[in-house]
Amino acid sequence: MRAVDIIARKRDGLALTDDEIRWFISSYTRGDVPDYQAAAFLMAVFLRGMSRQETVSLTLAMAHSGDVLDLSDITDYAVDKHSSGGVGDKTTLVVLPLVASCGVPVAKMSGRGLGFSGGTLDKLESIAGYNVNLSNEDFRRLARENGIVLSGQSHDLAPADGKLYALRDVTATVPSLPLIASSIMSKKIAAGANGIVLDVKVGRGAFMTDLDEARALAQIMVDIGQDAGRDMIAVLSDMNQPLGRAVGNALEVAEAIDTLNGGGPPDFREHCLELAGYMLRLYGRGQRWIDEGDIRQTLLKHLDSGTGLAKFRQLVTAQGGDVRLIDDPSLLPTASIVETYPAAQAGYIAQVAAEEIGMASFDLGAGREKKGDPVDLAVGLIVHVKVGDRVEPGTPLVTIHANDEQRLAACRARLDRAFAFSPTPVEPLPLFHGTIFGGRPTPE
Ligand code: URA
């Protein structure tokens, strides 16, 4: 086979065969196909699209370009979750221990933040000593011993995606549904999951700003998973305003701990209950955990009794983190300047623009511009209001945690653009915009 022929076929709008796609991806991963041909291939896919069958072939070729985790000695059914990324999304920190506390093993690899979108690994590193770089042996051992492990992604997992994603970034080929869907799903499949819950964010603070596009992406990912023999549930969740109140690494860890203690912001708590519930439902597959009321009662009990928090403590201990800060979150990294950003006028909150809040936190130093940049774990925002809330002049809208006056000024200017007020009542935003089921969990 020749790369140029495969590129030409896609350029002309023809469907590629499974063999062609597998050959192209494995040759590119080995370095036998150069970047310039892979770039042409990506642009042809971007312009011509891919059928469901081609997208499944591409996903599986990328998933098998490196190691594929086999977790069958740890659990006969592995559940995983993936979030497409948003502002204030610390869901994994709550959902993983919560699910594990129900006796369902979870072994998850997470990523770092980029731009204004946070990453679970950065948040975890707010916990002094927490080791996100585990060897394969330690990852498996901790999953087996504790039923929970949460680390960075192994370099050997879906290496084709790593190479292709970097190339897409510089060839204007990121926003392509088959390329995004195959990129996300290849990593999930390589990570050994049997059942996957996808949290597809939609709104101004998400990768996908349009509901129809987000739904199309969720559907493609569900289809891919189903064709690859996985059970799938995709949740479309709103990301027009931040999730919960905290935005910024250590602040989000504190909010996650509060939620695992039975507290936390109501929207975030509900979001966690929904996602954890779907993970349990996948795990049940018609056996245990099929009754939604039963699932919710169990999860509520585990939140309010501290059973989920005990699992989080076990996770942090096992990965070398300082557990004292779970009981005393004031030991988390703290910022030197803490000030309030008040409402300038009375009214109903009509907008808490998630992307502006995310950028305001980024301006403080909580995010990274490019891979490898350092992040300030202590800085960020606590957003006290949601769309629909009534405020008076001077009502605190945000508490800013900063370490630098110049950055603080940039943050304040950004916050001036984040809020809008209405003289008449405003409907609160929905938490979810729908759920897509694939594989066995399809409801009756
Ligand atoms: N996240 C990924 O992992 N890949 C994409 O292509 C987009 C978002």
XYZ file of C-alpha atoms and ligand atoms in Angstrom:
452
model
C 0.000 0.000 0.000
C 1.093 3.596 -0.580
C 0.139 6.553 1.579
C -0.362 8.750 -1.486
C -3.062 6.421 -2.875
C -4.961 6.407 0.425
C -4.785 10.214 0.616
C -6.018 10.468 -2.990
C -8.971 8.171 -2.336
C -10.062 10.218 0.658
C -9.437 13.461 -1.257
C -11.846 12.193 -3.931
C -14.513 11.382 -1.352
C -14.185 7.605 -1.526
C -14.612 5.407 1.534
C -11.406 3.869 2.867
C -11.255 0.207 3.806
C -10.405 -1.064 7.255
C -7.089 -2.410 5.885
C -6.165 0.950 4.379
C -6.911 2.823 7.583
C -5.050 0.328 9.759
C -2.055 0.381 7.398
C -1.943 4.184 7.355
C -2.170 4.555 11.134
C 0.353 1.848 11.972
C 2.815 3.148 9.337
C 2.451 6.692 10.667
C 2.921 5.569 14.285
C 6.122 3.713 13.321
C 7.398 6.790 11.496
C 7.218 5.172 8.035
C 4.632 7.726 6.871
C 5.933 11.295 7.333
C 4.034 14.155 8.973
C 3.403 15.912 5.638
C 1.451 12.940 4.312
C -0.416 12.506 7.587
C -1.284 16.225 7.454
C -2.708 15.797 3.944
C -4.667 12.759 5.124
C -6.108 14.724 8.055
C -7.169 17.597 5.804
C -8.813 15.151 3.374
C -10.745 13.610 6.298
C -11.610 17.078 7.580
C -13.047 18.101 4.193
C -14.627 14.806 3.092
C -15.674 13.331 6.451
C -15.812 9.645 7.289
C -18.580 7.059 7.412
C -19.461 5.361 10.692
C -17.545 2.278 9.554
C -14.431 4.283 8.622
C -14.584 6.167 11.945
C -14.755 2.886 13.861
C -11.774 1.555 11.868
C -9.811 4.738 12.586
C -10.655 4.570 16.288
C -9.652 0.934 16.646
C -6.463 1.466 14.610
C -5.469 4.306 16.956
C -6.524 2.357 20.068
C -4.306 -0.561 19.000
C -1.348 1.615 17.992
C 0.160 0.982 21.443
C -0.674 -0.901 24.612
C -4.290 -1.832 25.273
C -4.923 -2.276 28.979
C -6.465 -5.553 29.981
C -8.141 -5.063 33.350
C -9.816 -8.489 33.388
C -7.680 -9.679 36.320
C -8.982 -6.692 38.326
C -12.638 -6.702 37.357
C -14.775 -8.641 34.936
C -16.312 -5.338 33.850
C -14.389 -2.049 33.825
C -16.296 1.236 33.805
C -14.741 4.540 32.839
C -15.863 8.106 32.299
C -14.711 10.901 30.063
C -15.516 14.589 30.116
C -15.032 16.709 27.019
C -13.809 19.478 29.342
C -15.329 22.569 30.858
C -15.000 25.268 33.477
C -15.133 24.118 37.106
C -15.418 20.477 36.071
C -14.020 18.573 39.039
C -16.503 15.711 38.571
C -13.911 12.915 38.422
C -12.647 13.789 41.910
C -16.082 13.018 43.348
C -17.511 10.436 40.986
C -14.561 8.049 41.037
C -14.412 7.554 44.827
C -18.198 7.538 44.996
C -18.490 4.738 42.441
C -15.571 2.830 43.980
C -17.220 3.108 47.404
C -20.133 1.110 45.963
C -17.756 -1.805 45.299
C -17.248 -1.028 41.600
C -13.526 -0.913 40.760
C -12.331 2.170 38.878
C -8.921 2.505 37.245
C -8.720 5.814 35.439
C -6.115 7.735 33.506
C -6.718 11.470 33.302
C -5.174 14.430 31.525
C -3.836 17.913 32.176
C -5.583 21.174 31.470
C -5.035 23.275 28.378
C -6.271 26.835 27.846
C -9.099 27.724 30.200
C -10.223 24.117 30.515
C -8.893 22.480 33.674
C -7.369 19.010 33.923
C -7.831 16.422 36.661
C -4.081 15.791 37.019
C -3.346 19.449 37.806
C -6.127 19.477 40.371
C -4.777 16.327 42.008
C -1.322 17.859 42.213
C -2.758 20.484 44.579
C -2.599 17.626 47.081
C 0.999 17.677 48.309
C 2.815 14.461 47.452
C 0.092 12.958 45.225
C 1.849 10.919 42.546
C 0.183 11.000 39.136
C 3.040 9.136 37.415
C 2.498 5.492 38.222
C 4.232 2.560 36.569
C 1.937 0.093 34.836
C 2.597 -2.370 37.660
C 1.658 0.131 40.381
C -1.433 1.235 38.454
C -2.676 -2.351 38.315
C -1.637 -3.169 41.874
C -3.494 -0.179 43.340
C -6.591 -0.935 41.272
C -6.516 -4.514 42.509
C -5.785 -3.679 46.165
C -8.000 -0.610 46.632
C -10.530 -0.740 43.806
C -9.490 2.799 42.836
C -6.540 4.365 41.054
C -6.286 7.736 39.305
C -3.132 8.616 37.404
C -1.758 10.276 34.272
C -1.992 8.592 30.932
C 0.680 6.052 30.059
C 2.811 7.147 27.067
C 2.203 3.786 25.470
C -1.555 4.299 25.294
C -2.882 5.202 21.815
C 0.424 6.823 20.671
C -1.085 7.413 17.209
C -3.562 9.804 18.801
C -0.767 11.721 20.548
C 1.045 12.224 17.216
C -2.082 12.979 15.208
C -3.512 15.373 17.799
C -0.307 17.448 17.775
C -0.454 17.531 13.977
C -4.146 18.500 13.952
C -3.361 21.370 16.267
C -1.028 22.969 13.679
C -2.943 22.047 10.508
C -6.363 23.513 11.420
C -7.938 20.052 11.466
C -9.040 19.807 15.119
C -12.773 20.594 14.668
C -13.763 17.501 12.675
C -16.354 15.175 14.204
C -14.751 11.868 13.064
C -11.309 13.078 14.155
C -12.497 14.290 17.576
C -14.644 11.206 18.178
C -11.898 8.761 17.174
C -9.331 10.666 19.239
C -11.406 10.499 22.431
C -12.719 6.974 21.947
C -9.343 5.470 20.984
C -7.939 6.480 24.381
C -10.966 5.156 26.257
C -10.857 1.824 24.407
C -7.081 1.509 24.923
C -7.629 2.176 28.644
C -9.513 -1.109 28.913
C -13.083 0.040 29.558
C -16.055 -2.232 28.905
C -18.601 0.464 29.730
C -18.019 4.178 29.188
C -19.955 7.212 30.392
C -19.256 10.264 28.239
C -19.915 13.706 29.666
C -20.225 15.835 26.545
C -20.273 19.477 27.544
C -22.124 21.991 25.445
C -22.211 25.753 25.708
C -20.004 28.799 25.674
C -17.413 27.287 28.051
C -17.182 23.974 26.168
C -15.334 22.616 23.176
C -18.738 22.309 21.474
C -20.835 25.462 21.644
C -23.772 24.250 19.539
C -26.241 21.707 20.943
C -26.874 19.955 17.614
C -23.140 19.557 17.011
C -22.559 18.312 20.530
C -25.383 15.820 20.111
C -23.897 14.664 16.792
C -20.484 14.197 18.436
C -22.017 12.288 21.354
C -23.962 10.065 18.946
C -20.855 9.273 16.871
C -18.916 8.352 20.007
C -21.750 6.164 21.256
C -21.919 4.466 17.824
C -18.162 3.870 17.780
C -18.214 2.399 21.274
C -21.165 0.202 20.459
C -19.574 -1.092 17.221
C -16.394 -1.781 19.198
C -18.403 -3.890 21.663
C -18.581 -1.367 24.499
C -21.635 -0.267 26.464
C -22.102 3.454 26.197
C -24.017 6.272 27.840
C -23.433 9.870 26.712
C -24.765 12.739 28.784
C -25.094 16.173 27.199
C -24.441 18.641 29.987
C -24.719 22.396 30.020
C -21.511 24.433 30.084
C -22.814 27.948 29.592
C -22.022 28.768 33.213
C -19.354 27.107 35.403
C -20.135 23.795 37.085
C -20.331 24.264 40.848
C -18.746 27.344 42.356
C -14.980 26.732 42.384
C -12.758 27.327 39.343
C -9.017 26.772 39.860
C -7.035 23.747 40.946
C -6.815 23.744 44.775
C -10.170 25.534 45.086
C -11.794 22.773 43.038
C -10.218 20.065 45.193
C -11.657 21.769 48.281
C -15.096 21.849 46.635
C -14.816 18.171 45.698
C -13.939 17.293 49.316
C -16.903 19.350 50.533
C -19.178 17.474 48.104
C -17.817 14.102 49.253
C -18.626 15.297 52.783
C -22.309 15.618 51.886
C -22.124 19.342 51.034
C -21.082 21.130 47.861
C -23.009 23.264 45.389
C -26.385 21.695 44.444
C -25.718 21.716 40.668
C -22.358 20.004 41.079
C -23.717 17.447 43.534
C -26.562 16.617 41.133
C -24.146 16.361 38.209
C -21.995 13.887 40.164
C -25.017 11.818 41.209
C -26.159 11.577 37.590
C -22.785 10.498 36.223
C -21.987 8.112 39.058
C -25.475 6.641 38.637
C -24.846 5.941 34.962
C -21.507 4.285 35.768
C -23.229 1.989 38.277
C -25.966 1.280 35.789
C -23.412 0.243 33.165
C -21.687 -1.963 35.698
C -24.980 -3.675 36.473
C -25.885 -4.500 32.879
C -29.176 -6.026 33.873
C -27.973 -7.602 37.080
C -27.173 -5.383 40.066
C -27.633 -1.645 39.924
C -30.508 -1.578 37.538
C -33.058 0.158 39.678
C -32.542 3.897 39.265
C -34.170 4.709 42.609
C -31.962 2.162 44.336
C -28.856 3.582 42.669
C -29.680 7.137 43.692
C -30.452 6.153 47.293
C -27.155 4.286 47.561
C -25.169 7.181 46.119
C -26.865 9.716 48.384
C -26.103 7.523 51.379
C -22.451 7.237 50.350
C -22.172 11.010 49.942
C -23.900 11.905 53.169
C -22.277 9.223 55.342
C -18.736 9.998 54.174
C -18.274 6.540 52.598
C -17.218 8.174 49.320
C -14.845 10.478 51.182
C -13.252 7.483 52.914
C -12.541 6.041 49.461
C -10.997 9.348 48.378
C -8.796 9.229 51.481
C -7.700 5.718 50.528
C -6.880 6.899 46.995
C -4.826 9.862 48.219
C -2.956 7.742 50.784
C -2.135 5.043 48.247
C -0.712 7.583 45.804
C 1.460 9.323 48.391
C -0.690 12.431 48.975
C -1.011 14.330 52.240
C -4.335 13.089 53.662
C -4.350 15.700 56.426
C -5.701 18.222 53.942
C -8.807 16.115 53.380
C -9.823 16.849 56.965
C -8.406 20.362 56.818
C -8.606 21.794 53.255
C -7.000 25.028 54.522
C -3.738 23.073 54.152
C -4.195 23.129 50.360
C -2.124 25.759 48.490
C -3.514 29.238 49.256
C -3.237 32.532 47.394
C -1.807 35.711 48.942
C -4.612 38.029 47.770
C -8.282 37.219 48.382
C -10.829 39.827 47.363
C -14.490 40.111 46.475
C -15.880 41.127 43.101
C -19.288 42.692 43.802
C -22.374 43.220 41.630
C -22.420 46.727 40.158
C -26.202 46.767 39.873
C -29.405 45.132 41.055
C -31.251 42.555 38.994
C -31.512 38.941 38.024
C -28.359 37.244 36.792
C -28.868 36.649 33.063
C -25.379 35.359 32.253
C -22.340 33.911 34.026
C -20.270 33.387 30.884
C -18.328 30.185 31.468
C -15.576 30.998 28.969
C -14.989 34.439 30.521
C -14.870 32.897 34.010
C -12.476 30.245 32.693
C -10.306 32.949 31.108
C -10.436 35.063 34.281
C -9.038 32.068 36.190
C -6.510 31.510 33.400
C -5.470 35.184 33.684
C -4.672 34.529 37.355
C -2.315 31.709 36.311
C -4.536 28.670 36.965
C -4.304 27.362 33.375
C -1.578 26.784 30.817
C -1.190 28.281 27.371
C 0.806 25.404 25.951
C 1.743 21.906 27.008
C 4.392 21.880 29.746
C 3.712 25.414 31.066
C 3.572 25.617 34.879
C 0.262 26.365 36.612
C -0.391 28.209 39.879
C -2.332 25.678 41.934
C -3.560 28.196 44.522
C -5.271 30.789 42.344
C -8.800 30.819 40.965
C -12.335 31.960 41.599
C -15.318 31.092 43.722
C -18.406 32.102 41.743
C -21.269 32.702 44.140
C -24.162 33.136 41.700
C -25.990 31.170 39.018
C -28.152 32.341 36.151
C -31.564 33.272 37.588
C -30.294 34.461 40.999
C -31.442 37.842 42.283
C -28.684 40.258 43.370
C -28.452 43.769 44.803
C -25.655 46.300 44.211
C -22.668 45.065 46.239
C -23.778 41.396 46.419
C -20.545 39.362 46.121
C -20.518 37.702 42.702
C -17.051 36.210 42.893
C -14.248 35.752 45.408
C -10.927 36.098 43.605
C -7.860 34.193 44.858
C -4.760 35.760 43.280
C -1.004 35.830 43.744
C -0.110 38.816 41.576
C -1.576 42.365 41.319
C -1.162 42.602 37.543
C -2.875 39.291 36.958
C -5.593 40.328 39.393
C -6.292 43.455 37.319
C -6.587 41.345 34.144
C -8.939 38.994 35.959
C -11.165 41.844 37.149
C -11.396 43.255 33.613
C -12.423 39.827 32.359
C -15.078 39.477 35.053
C -16.599 42.784 33.880
C -17.530 40.921 30.678
C -18.712 37.710 32.350
C -21.972 38.868 33.953
C -25.210 40.233 32.521
C -28.219 41.431 34.521
C -31.908 41.541 33.739
C -34.574 43.653 35.439
C -37.080 40.785 35.057
C -36.817 37.210 36.373
C -34.590 34.826 34.389
C -35.078 31.051 34.113
C -32.243 29.008 35.642
C -30.175 27.061 33.097
C -30.797 23.318 32.751
C -28.066 20.979 33.988
C -28.531 18.496 31.158
C -29.696 18.547 27.550
C -30.343 14.831 27.131
C -28.795 11.383 27.290
C -27.851 8.976 24.518
C -27.734 5.252 25.260
C -25.828 2.674 23.230
C -25.199 -1.050 23.576
C -26.910 -2.961 26.337
C -27.913 -0.138 28.664
C -30.609 1.081 26.221
C -33.655 1.689 28.415
C -36.732 -0.476 27.960
N -10.162 15.821 23.173
C -9.432 14.832 22.616
O -8.900 13.978 23.307
N -9.308 14.815 21.274
C -9.876 15.723 20.475
O -9.731 15.632 19.277
C -10.616 16.750 21.065
C -10.758 16.770 22.432
